[in-house]
XYZ file of C-alpha atoms in Angstrom:
579
model
C 22.666 -40.123 51.732
C 25.277 -38.854 49.333
C 24.002 -41.699 46.981
C 20.716 -39.928 47.147
C 21.663 -36.852 46.425
C 23.545 -37.963 43.441
C 20.727 -39.554 41.971
C 18.715 -36.320 42.601
C 21.390 -34.521 40.828
C 21.306 -36.777 38.034
C 17.648 -36.746 37.789
C 18.135 -32.519 37.495
C 20.525 -32.930 34.859
C 18.427 -35.228 33.134
C 15.773 -32.961 32.987
C 17.597 -30.098 31.978
C 19.008 -32.009 29.056
C 15.249 -32.598 28.194
C 14.354 -29.480 28.521
C 17.394 -28.386 26.181
C 16.302 -30.927 23.865
C 12.597 -29.530 24.026
C 13.795 -26.202 23.466
C 15.892 -27.082 20.517
C 12.899 -28.818 18.873
C 10.266 -26.420 19.361
C 12.264 -22.958 19.214
C 15.300 -24.367 16.797
C 18.667 -22.436 17.518
C 18.058 -19.091 15.688
C 22.011 -19.884 14.594
C 20.394 -22.320 12.026
C 18.374 -19.489 10.578
C 21.186 -17.446 9.423
C 22.313 -19.963 6.997
C 18.920 -20.511 5.409
C 18.337 -16.660 5.432
C 21.707 -15.966 3.419
C 20.753 -18.646 1.111
C 17.433 -17.578 0.193
C 17.323 -13.718 0.688
C 21.080 -12.459 0.270
C 22.394 -14.854 -2.080
C 22.604 -13.439 -5.828
C 20.535 -10.482 -4.304
C 17.749 -12.806 -4.228
C 16.023 -9.938 -1.708
C 14.804 -8.119 -4.738
C 12.843 -11.322 -5.821
C 11.135 -11.447 -2.121
C 10.342 -7.785 -2.022
C 8.932 -8.113 -5.638
C 6.741 -11.068 -4.946
C 5.832 -9.882 -1.292
C 4.888 -6.205 -3.085
C 2.458 -8.115 -5.702
C 0.957 -10.123 -3.214
C 0.303 -7.076 -0.885
C -0.448 -4.261 -3.132
C -1.472 -6.366 -6.703
C -5.277 -5.602 -5.468
C -4.513 -2.128 -5.858
C -4.125 -2.821 -10.007
C -7.866 -2.937 -10.197
C -8.388 0.426 -8.648
C -9.869 3.530 -10.265
C -9.471 6.955 -9.908
C -9.949 8.916 -6.368
C -10.632 12.366 -7.902
C -7.968 13.854 -4.939
C -5.366 15.695 -7.831
C -5.452 12.168 -9.746
C -8.318 13.374 -12.318
C -6.742 16.912 -13.159
C -2.926 15.400 -13.065
C -4.138 12.134 -15.054
C -7.449 12.095 -16.448
C -7.981 15.379 -17.696
C -4.276 15.632 -19.118
C -4.199 13.005 -21.322
C -3.336 15.072 -24.366
C -0.168 16.296 -22.917
C 0.625 13.090 -21.227
C 0.606 11.074 -24.414
C 2.889 12.833 -26.077
C 6.276 11.211 -24.929
C 8.157 14.297 -26.277
C 6.749 16.185 -22.962
C 8.998 14.626 -21.033
C 11.544 17.259 -21.971
C 8.637 20.058 -21.859
C 7.389 18.772 -18.318
C 10.295 21.045 -16.856
C 8.718 23.950 -18.343
C 5.253 23.972 -16.153
C 4.093 23.389 -12.675
C 2.440 19.865 -11.956
C -0.994 21.156 -12.587
C 0.232 23.851 -15.972
C -1.799 26.443 -14.142
C -2.076 29.665 -15.932
C -2.012 31.995 -13.214
C 0.986 30.118 -11.807
C 1.478 26.946 -9.290
C 2.893 25.573 -6.490
C 4.462 22.297 -6.791
C 7.279 21.703 -9.636
C 7.869 18.343 -9.512
C 8.619 17.309 -13.550
C 10.239 13.935 -12.790
C 7.105 12.597 -11.484
C 5.349 14.102 -14.217
C 7.870 11.835 -16.353
C 6.656 8.825 -14.928
C 2.969 9.398 -15.680
C 4.266 10.107 -19.024
C 5.750 7.046 -19.497
C 2.635 5.056 -18.077
C 0.375 6.892 -20.437
C 2.611 5.106 -23.416
C 1.460 1.518 -22.099
C -2.753 2.639 -21.575
C -5.128 -0.108 -22.042
C -8.485 0.967 -23.339
C -10.342 -1.750 -20.775
C -8.386 -0.424 -17.938
C -7.042 2.841 -18.425
C -5.349 3.309 -14.933
C -3.848 0.001 -14.777
C -0.292 0.833 -16.092
C -0.319 3.904 -13.673
C -0.780 1.320 -10.430
C 1.634 -1.475 -11.916
C 4.583 1.188 -11.581
C 3.206 2.735 -8.063
C 4.260 -0.987 -6.570
C 7.215 -1.041 -8.622
C 8.264 2.173 -7.531
C 7.546 0.987 -3.880
C 9.372 -2.123 -4.075
C 12.492 -0.728 -5.649
C 12.492 2.056 -2.775
C 12.118 -0.581 -0.442
C 15.127 -2.336 -1.825
C 17.467 0.653 -1.768
C 16.141 1.109 2.114
C 17.467 -2.482 2.629
C 20.941 -1.733 1.050
C 21.062 1.674 2.840
C 20.670 -0.417 6.387
C 23.112 -2.692 5.687
C 25.883 -0.001 4.759
C 24.879 1.387 8.159
C 26.044 -1.397 9.478
C 22.980 -2.780 10.865
C 22.864 -6.643 10.811
C 21.729 -8.121 7.638
C 18.795 -9.996 9.287
C 17.628 -6.863 11.333
C 17.815 -5.094 7.791
C 15.531 -7.531 5.958
C 12.969 -7.503 8.723
C 12.813 -3.612 8.912
C 12.222 -3.305 5.118
C 9.880 -5.939 4.735
C 7.760 -4.722 7.150
C 8.216 -0.929 5.551
C 7.180 -2.718 2.268
C 3.502 -3.608 3.869
C 3.213 -1.040 6.310
C -0.493 0.267 6.223
C 0.735 3.672 6.429
C 2.479 3.576 2.683
C -0.915 2.833 1.484
C -1.652 6.011 0.424
C 1.558 6.212 -1.791
C 1.363 2.648 -3.248
C -2.428 2.469 -4.137
C -3.238 6.138 -4.761
C -1.497 7.364 -8.247
C -0.489 10.369 -7.531
C 1.057 9.487 -3.917
C 3.853 8.158 -5.790
C 5.288 11.948 -5.644
C 6.967 10.398 -2.478
C 8.226 7.364 -3.524
C 9.997 8.679 -6.720
C 11.469 11.244 -4.425
C 12.405 8.610 -1.495
C 14.275 6.760 -4.400
C 16.411 9.716 -5.465
C 17.023 10.729 -2.013
C 18.494 6.875 -1.262
C 19.773 6.880 -4.429
C 21.811 10.060 -3.691
C 22.722 8.392 0.039
C 24.275 5.728 -1.946
C 26.440 8.258 -4.417
C 27.503 10.344 -1.851
C 29.143 7.018 0.079
C 30.579 6.044 -2.791
C 31.939 9.132 -3.683
C 33.613 9.212 0.086
C 35.181 5.868 -0.410
C 36.220 6.193 -3.907
C 36.173 9.973 -4.972
C 35.956 9.571 -8.486
C 34.925 11.820 -11.289
C 32.277 9.172 -12.094
C 31.183 8.758 -8.526
C 30.843 12.703 -8.241
C 28.749 12.855 -11.271
C 26.699 10.006 -10.071
C 25.929 11.991 -6.551
C 25.209 15.002 -8.404
C 22.992 13.693 -10.701
C 21.093 11.996 -7.770
C 21.001 15.186 -5.711
C 19.383 16.875 -8.608
C 17.042 14.086 -9.250
C 15.438 14.631 -5.771
C 15.379 18.455 -6.251
C 13.107 17.683 -9.583
C 10.789 15.503 -7.795
C 9.731 17.382 -4.440
C 10.932 20.204 -2.762
C 11.759 19.149 0.412
C 14.894 17.950 -1.214
C 16.202 21.641 -0.098
C 17.183 19.984 2.995
C 19.187 17.170 1.518
C 22.705 18.788 2.066
C 22.159 18.357 5.812
C 21.072 14.622 5.469
C 24.369 14.123 3.661
C 26.397 16.037 6.213
C 24.984 13.626 8.705
C 25.276 10.726 6.045
C 29.113 11.193 5.848
C 29.156 11.566 9.830
C 27.742 8.067 10.028
C 29.733 6.384 7.630
C 32.918 8.284 9.020
C 32.175 8.007 13.090
C 33.942 10.906 13.461
C 32.933 14.453 14.389
C 29.688 15.656 12.750
C 31.846 19.355 11.720
C 34.118 17.358 9.828
C 33.448 18.962 6.045
C 32.413 17.485 3.196
C 35.026 16.742 0.375
C 35.263 20.122 -1.737
C 33.266 18.148 -5.200
C 30.006 17.829 -2.175
C 30.221 21.419 -2.250
C 30.492 21.969 -5.634
C 27.808 19.792 -6.725
C 25.276 21.637 -3.744
C 26.329 24.808 -5.611
C 25.778 23.990 -8.940
C 22.509 21.801 -8.766
C 20.391 24.587 -6.118
C 20.684 27.262 -8.912
C 19.804 25.263 -11.899
C 16.605 23.875 -10.254
C 15.723 27.264 -8.301
C 15.544 28.888 -11.675
C 13.833 26.036 -13.621
C 11.530 26.233 -10.812
C 10.937 30.203 -10.833
C 10.132 29.717 -14.745
C 7.992 27.373 -14.709
C 5.779 28.569 -11.877
C 5.487 32.008 -13.009
C 2.340 33.377 -13.937
C 1.167 33.944 -17.464
C -1.623 36.434 -16.485
C -0.393 39.852 -16.250
C -0.972 41.501 -13.218
C -0.974 38.126 -11.603
C 1.870 36.615 -9.413
C 2.206 33.179 -8.794
C 1.685 31.673 -5.529
C 5.077 31.208 -2.956
C 5.702 28.457 -0.772
C 8.025 30.781 1.496
C 6.016 33.533 2.683
C 5.397 34.788 6.419
C 1.501 33.764 5.973
C 2.829 30.120 5.283
C 5.151 30.048 7.783
C 2.671 31.040 10.339
C 0.793 27.801 9.197
C 3.579 26.092 9.524
C 4.032 26.573 13.318
C 0.385 25.866 13.928
C 0.670 22.533 12.061
C 4.114 21.134 14.220
C 1.739 19.457 17.044
C 0.873 16.751 14.038
C 4.202 15.818 14.370
C 3.401 13.565 17.460
C 0.228 11.730 16.061
C 2.013 11.011 12.370
C 4.959 9.808 14.649
C 2.401 7.541 16.457
C 0.963 6.433 13.072
C 4.104 4.693 12.381
C 3.964 2.310 15.100
C 0.511 1.947 15.936
C -1.488 2.263 12.565
C -4.540 3.588 13.927
C -7.221 6.027 12.350
C -5.479 5.882 9.367
C -7.432 8.420 6.963
C -6.487 9.525 3.226
C -7.228 13.220 4.103
C -7.571 14.254 7.922
C -6.992 17.673 10.035
C -5.203 18.429 12.849
C -8.098 18.368 15.358
C -9.098 14.766 13.999
C -5.910 13.242 14.465
C -5.504 10.550 17.138
C -2.700 11.592 19.761
C -2.025 8.808 22.428
C -0.273 6.588 20.205
C 2.482 9.250 19.167
C 2.749 10.581 22.972
C 3.482 6.666 23.943
C 6.086 6.356 21.018
C 7.949 9.407 22.341
C 7.572 8.185 25.635
C 9.286 4.466 25.068
C 11.840 5.550 22.220
C 13.132 8.347 24.599
C 13.569 5.912 27.249
C 15.134 3.232 25.220
C 17.721 5.998 23.668
C 18.579 7.146 27.412
C 19.107 3.766 28.490
C 21.181 2.446 25.862
C 23.150 5.960 25.206
C 26.413 4.573 25.706
C 26.130 1.696 23.370
C 23.906 3.222 20.319
C 26.051 4.993 17.348
C 24.498 8.414 17.782
C 25.252 9.465 14.039
C 22.491 7.093 13.166
C 20.495 8.605 15.801
C 20.792 12.005 14.681
C 20.238 10.632 11.030
C 17.024 9.010 11.841
C 15.673 11.888 13.807
C 16.519 14.290 10.743
C 14.956 12.038 8.200
C 11.960 11.878 10.161
C 11.486 15.329 10.546
C 11.422 15.908 6.839
C 7.655 15.715 7.273
C 8.172 19.258 8.625
C 8.154 21.054 5.467
C 4.517 19.455 4.278
C 3.283 21.365 7.331
C 3.452 24.375 5.090
C 0.021 25.403 3.600
C 0.453 27.040 0.354
C -3.386 27.584 -0.303
C -4.208 29.875 3.046
C -7.538 30.295 1.812
C -8.195 26.659 1.827
C -8.341 24.305 5.144
C -4.809 22.486 5.903
C -5.270 18.748 5.620
C -2.600 15.946 6.135
C -1.829 13.009 3.728
C -0.067 9.981 4.809
C 1.967 9.593 1.835
C 4.087 11.868 3.053
C 5.093 9.901 5.812
C 6.629 7.698 3.255
C 10.547 8.717 3.443
C 10.050 10.204 7.477
C 9.165 6.659 8.330
C 12.321 5.673 7.218
C 13.882 7.285 9.742
C 12.066 6.188 12.345
C 13.050 2.390 11.443
C 16.611 3.293 10.739
C 16.032 4.265 14.812
C 14.644 0.902 16.034
C 17.065 -1.087 13.994
C 19.944 0.761 15.945
C 18.606 0.516 19.120
C 17.859 -3.327 18.367
C 21.408 -3.858 17.392
C 22.545 -1.852 20.406
C 20.879 -3.799 23.086
C 22.008 -7.093 21.335
C 18.425 -8.868 21.557
C 17.205 -8.490 17.972
C 17.221 -12.436 17.655
C 14.637 -12.219 20.578
C 12.503 -10.220 18.301
C 12.415 -12.604 15.018
C 9.186 -13.955 16.095
C 7.830 -10.410 17.092
C 8.751 -9.184 13.729
C 7.372 -11.879 11.680
C 4.284 -10.803 13.900
C 4.330 -7.197 13.060
C 4.742 -8.265 9.543
C 1.454 -10.208 9.458
C -0.529 -8.415 11.287
C 0.193 -4.893 9.292
C -0.221 -6.914 6.019
C -3.449 -7.664 7.068
C -4.114 -4.237 8.053
C -2.749 -2.865 4.425
C -4.916 -5.355 2.895
C -8.051 -3.917 4.339
C -7.076 -0.368 4.485
C -5.954 0.087 0.647
C -9.236 -0.601 -0.360
C -9.815 3.161 0.770
C -8.234 4.068 -2.491
C -10.587 2.051 -4.601
C -12.414 5.044 -6.005
C -13.818 8.400 -5.008
C -16.541 7.072 -3.085
C -14.518 5.202 -0.724
C -11.661 7.731 -0.458
C -13.985 10.823 0.329
C -16.170 8.625 2.165
C -13.573 7.573 4.385
C -11.847 11.101 4.648
C -15.484 12.351 5.993
C -15.768 9.356 8.455
C -12.509 9.447 9.967
C -12.318 13.570 9.734
C -15.863 14.720 10.555
C -14.793 18.318 10.636
C -13.261 18.648 7.790
C -14.915 21.081 4.858
C -12.526 20.164 2.358
C -13.409 16.608 2.368
C -17.317 16.718 2.608
C -16.542 19.082 -0.533
C -15.325 16.297 -2.720
C -17.775 13.740 -1.404
C -20.324 16.126 -2.684
C -18.887 16.164 -6.031
C -18.800 12.130 -6.278
C -22.676 12.393 -5.515
C -22.824 14.845 -8.204
C -20.918 12.935 -10.332
C -22.830 9.946 -10.052
C -26.069 12.358 -10.977
C -27.380 12.186 -7.164
C -27.961 15.995 -6.707
C -29.769 15.371 -3.623
C -26.840 14.055 -1.097
C -24.484 15.792 -3.569
C -26.438 19.319 -2.057
C -26.056 17.486 1.086
C -22.901 16.852 1.463
C -22.111 20.602 -0.057
C -24.157 22.220 2.690
C -22.177 20.389 5.289
C -19.067 21.557 4.096
C -20.685 25.175 4.111
C -21.449 24.769 7.741
C -17.839 23.870 8.600
C -16.278 26.540 6.567
C -18.621 29.086 5.109
C -15.587 30.276 2.668
C -14.133 26.645 1.799
C -12.867 26.793 -1.692
C -15.186 25.852 -4.747
C -18.134 24.902 -2.328
C -20.404 27.739 -3.466
C -19.337 27.482 -6.947
C -20.313 23.731 -7.030
C -23.569 24.588 -5.238
C -24.315 27.244 -7.703
C -23.626 24.716 -10.505
C -26.115 22.475 -8.854
C -28.907 24.747 -8.617
C -27.978 25.759 -12.222
C -28.871 22.665 -13.244
C -31.834 22.725 -11.022
C -33.445 25.225 -12.754
C -33.017 27.620 -9.741
C -31.232 30.595 -11.346
C -31.535 33.354 -8.717
C -30.238 30.656 -6.155
C -27.487 29.824 -8.670
C -26.378 33.222 -8.993
C -25.980 34.310 -5.502
C -23.688 31.205 -4.872
C -21.783 31.755 -8.132
C -21.197 35.578 -7.331
C -20.122 34.848 -3.775
C -17.538 32.234 -4.676
C -16.237 34.612 -7.563
C -15.877 37.149 -4.258
C -13.839 35.094 -1.976
C -12.333 32.726 -4.883
C -12.037 34.916 -8.193
C -9.292 32.963 -9.582
C -11.864 29.876 -9.727
C -12.192 29.028 -13.461
C -15.520 26.934 -13.420
C -17.230 29.121 -11.170
C -16.696 32.203 -13.791
C -17.490 29.530 -16.589
C -20.785 28.659 -15.230
C -21.986 32.051 -14.308
C -21.268 32.681 -18.135
C -24.064 29.891 -19.049
C -26.283 31.202 -16.132
C -26.448 34.253 -18.157
C -26.581 32.758 -21.240
C -29.433 30.832 -20.050
C -31.218 34.088 -18.505
C -30.549 35.808 -21.980
C -28.065 38.245 -20.446
C -25.490 37.662 -23.490
C -23.712 40.508 -22.858
C -22.948 39.462 -19.255
C -22.199 36.044 -20.260
C -19.589 37.346 -22.782
C -17.917 39.833 -20.051
C -17.706 36.725 -17.914
C -16.220 34.376 -20.159
C -13.573 37.140 -21.179
C -12.422 37.541 -17.418
C -11.949 33.965 -17.200
C -9.832 33.637 -20.554
C -7.852 36.570 -19.078
C -7.126 34.771 -16.063
C -7.294 31.249 -17.549
C -5.788 31.082 -20.989
C -6.365 27.611 -21.629
C -10.152 27.181 -20.636
C -10.900 25.891 -24.123
C -14.720 25.687 -23.583
C -14.962 29.661 -22.849
C -13.178 30.490 -26.492
C -15.604 28.273 -28.314
C -18.768 30.278 -26.409
C -16.644 33.534 -27.362
C -16.297 32.671 -31.087
C -19.484 31.344 -31.520
C -21.060 35.185 -30.345
C -18.855 36.883 -32.221
C -19.304 35.040 -35.237
C -22.941 35.699 -34.850
C -22.517 39.153 -34.587
C -20.174 39.556 -37.237
C -16.959 40.736 -34.881
C -14.107 39.699 -37.056
C -11.449 41.405 -35.167
C -12.500 39.585 -32.026
C -12.343 36.499 -33.859
C -9.234 37.065 -34.822
C -7.876 38.290 -31.735
C -9.413 35.087 -29.784
C -7.753 32.618 -32.300
C -4.219 34.221 -32.016
C -4.577 34.668 -28.157
C -5.567 30.612 -28.640
C -2.777 29.654 -30.259
C -0.480 31.067 -28.277
C -1.308 29.068 -25.281
C -1.884 25.798 -26.880
C 0.222 23.020 -26.187
């Protein structure tokens, strides 16, 4: 009997060995992966080449994309004279992004500098190619810096690589990479990550050189995007992560000095650039009671935005709150919350707090600087906040000690997201794709229908343009520019009374809209009401001193009546505001 038992035991052992051998053949020991990974990815910083190669492979299709007519037409196409002059890299610090005469809201001169650089290398056959090349390179650089930061936060190299590679191909980054003006967030993120590296270097080796690098990186972030005002909080937490001591341990004195010096430089430069050049007209302000009211109204959007990072569903270049998808965010909050509670004794709480704080840098984008325009959300604003979620997940996997088991899962996510990105970035191919997707996925956005109508108008399809604009007014009767656009359409169709009605209403609800005043002047000129036309153009150049077409119309009129005093005054005003 004992012999039978021994034979059965030998048979079981043989099966174990065979099973083990089979397992090794099908799933090689992950230990063998690491030397290969180190040799192919980490050695001599080869990860840069991997990021660049994969970045070009996934995002290279965007190199042939046209403009979307979502800010890029104003910032790039209509601003070529300014961008072509390389000396304007310094003058960019003197104006808001859109160079508005009545003052602006956005002050990001370092982003404008990247556009100036791209303009120097334009190809006449494809004028937007160099801008798209830079967008891809910025994204690759930001990904590499993110990988380095993850390693500095003691995330295992393999886990950091998987996180960085998934970030590199993530569909939610399409608006940052494939839309030229979406680069504001990659530029900002690069400066933020450089500031993380700089403050860690200074903490480790507090030399004057490292202190200066930190100051410059912090200042660079401020001049890239207004969200940088919260960086001192993030830097404080970064030091907490590095020291693993209490968060209330204060930064070194030079760090405080950097903050104290950098903030006034940025603040007064910004105030000077955004001030109105029109007497009696105040520039727009971000931090107002009305804007903060809009902030609290938009706070619920935090949940669906979180969901987009883990479940990239319902992606859209422009979407309003009522059209966002909620269940992925609710599910994500539940799972992450449960994981944090379950691993609460193993995780690094400083890293969890830092990841959460990074994600919440999304909140300042919920301010609505233009209360007269319906609020919409842009996915490029998730670019840096998404890194916070990646950091939290990487830390949870490290603490659970099962990160190796997720190697295959990570690869699966990488390929899945790559496929989604290849398809979704087609949304940014041109204005029709961009605004068509926006109206389809956000069917209650008056702003989206207005811009979709503009695409039809530019294509000389007046019937569909009218249809989209009327739909926009159904959703929001006082949506900025829509009435003015319809006024222009009816002007071209010869329906002058109808045109006047819409143009006058646009000026009533949106008195600063320049094109409405210009087109009203054209209407009166066509009707033979020259004095009314001149009055409209005079008012226009008072509000918008750089509206050159109005100057031409006025000069032509005053030359016809021989008013030399008016001609001289106009010429002086023209020279004053000429850039």
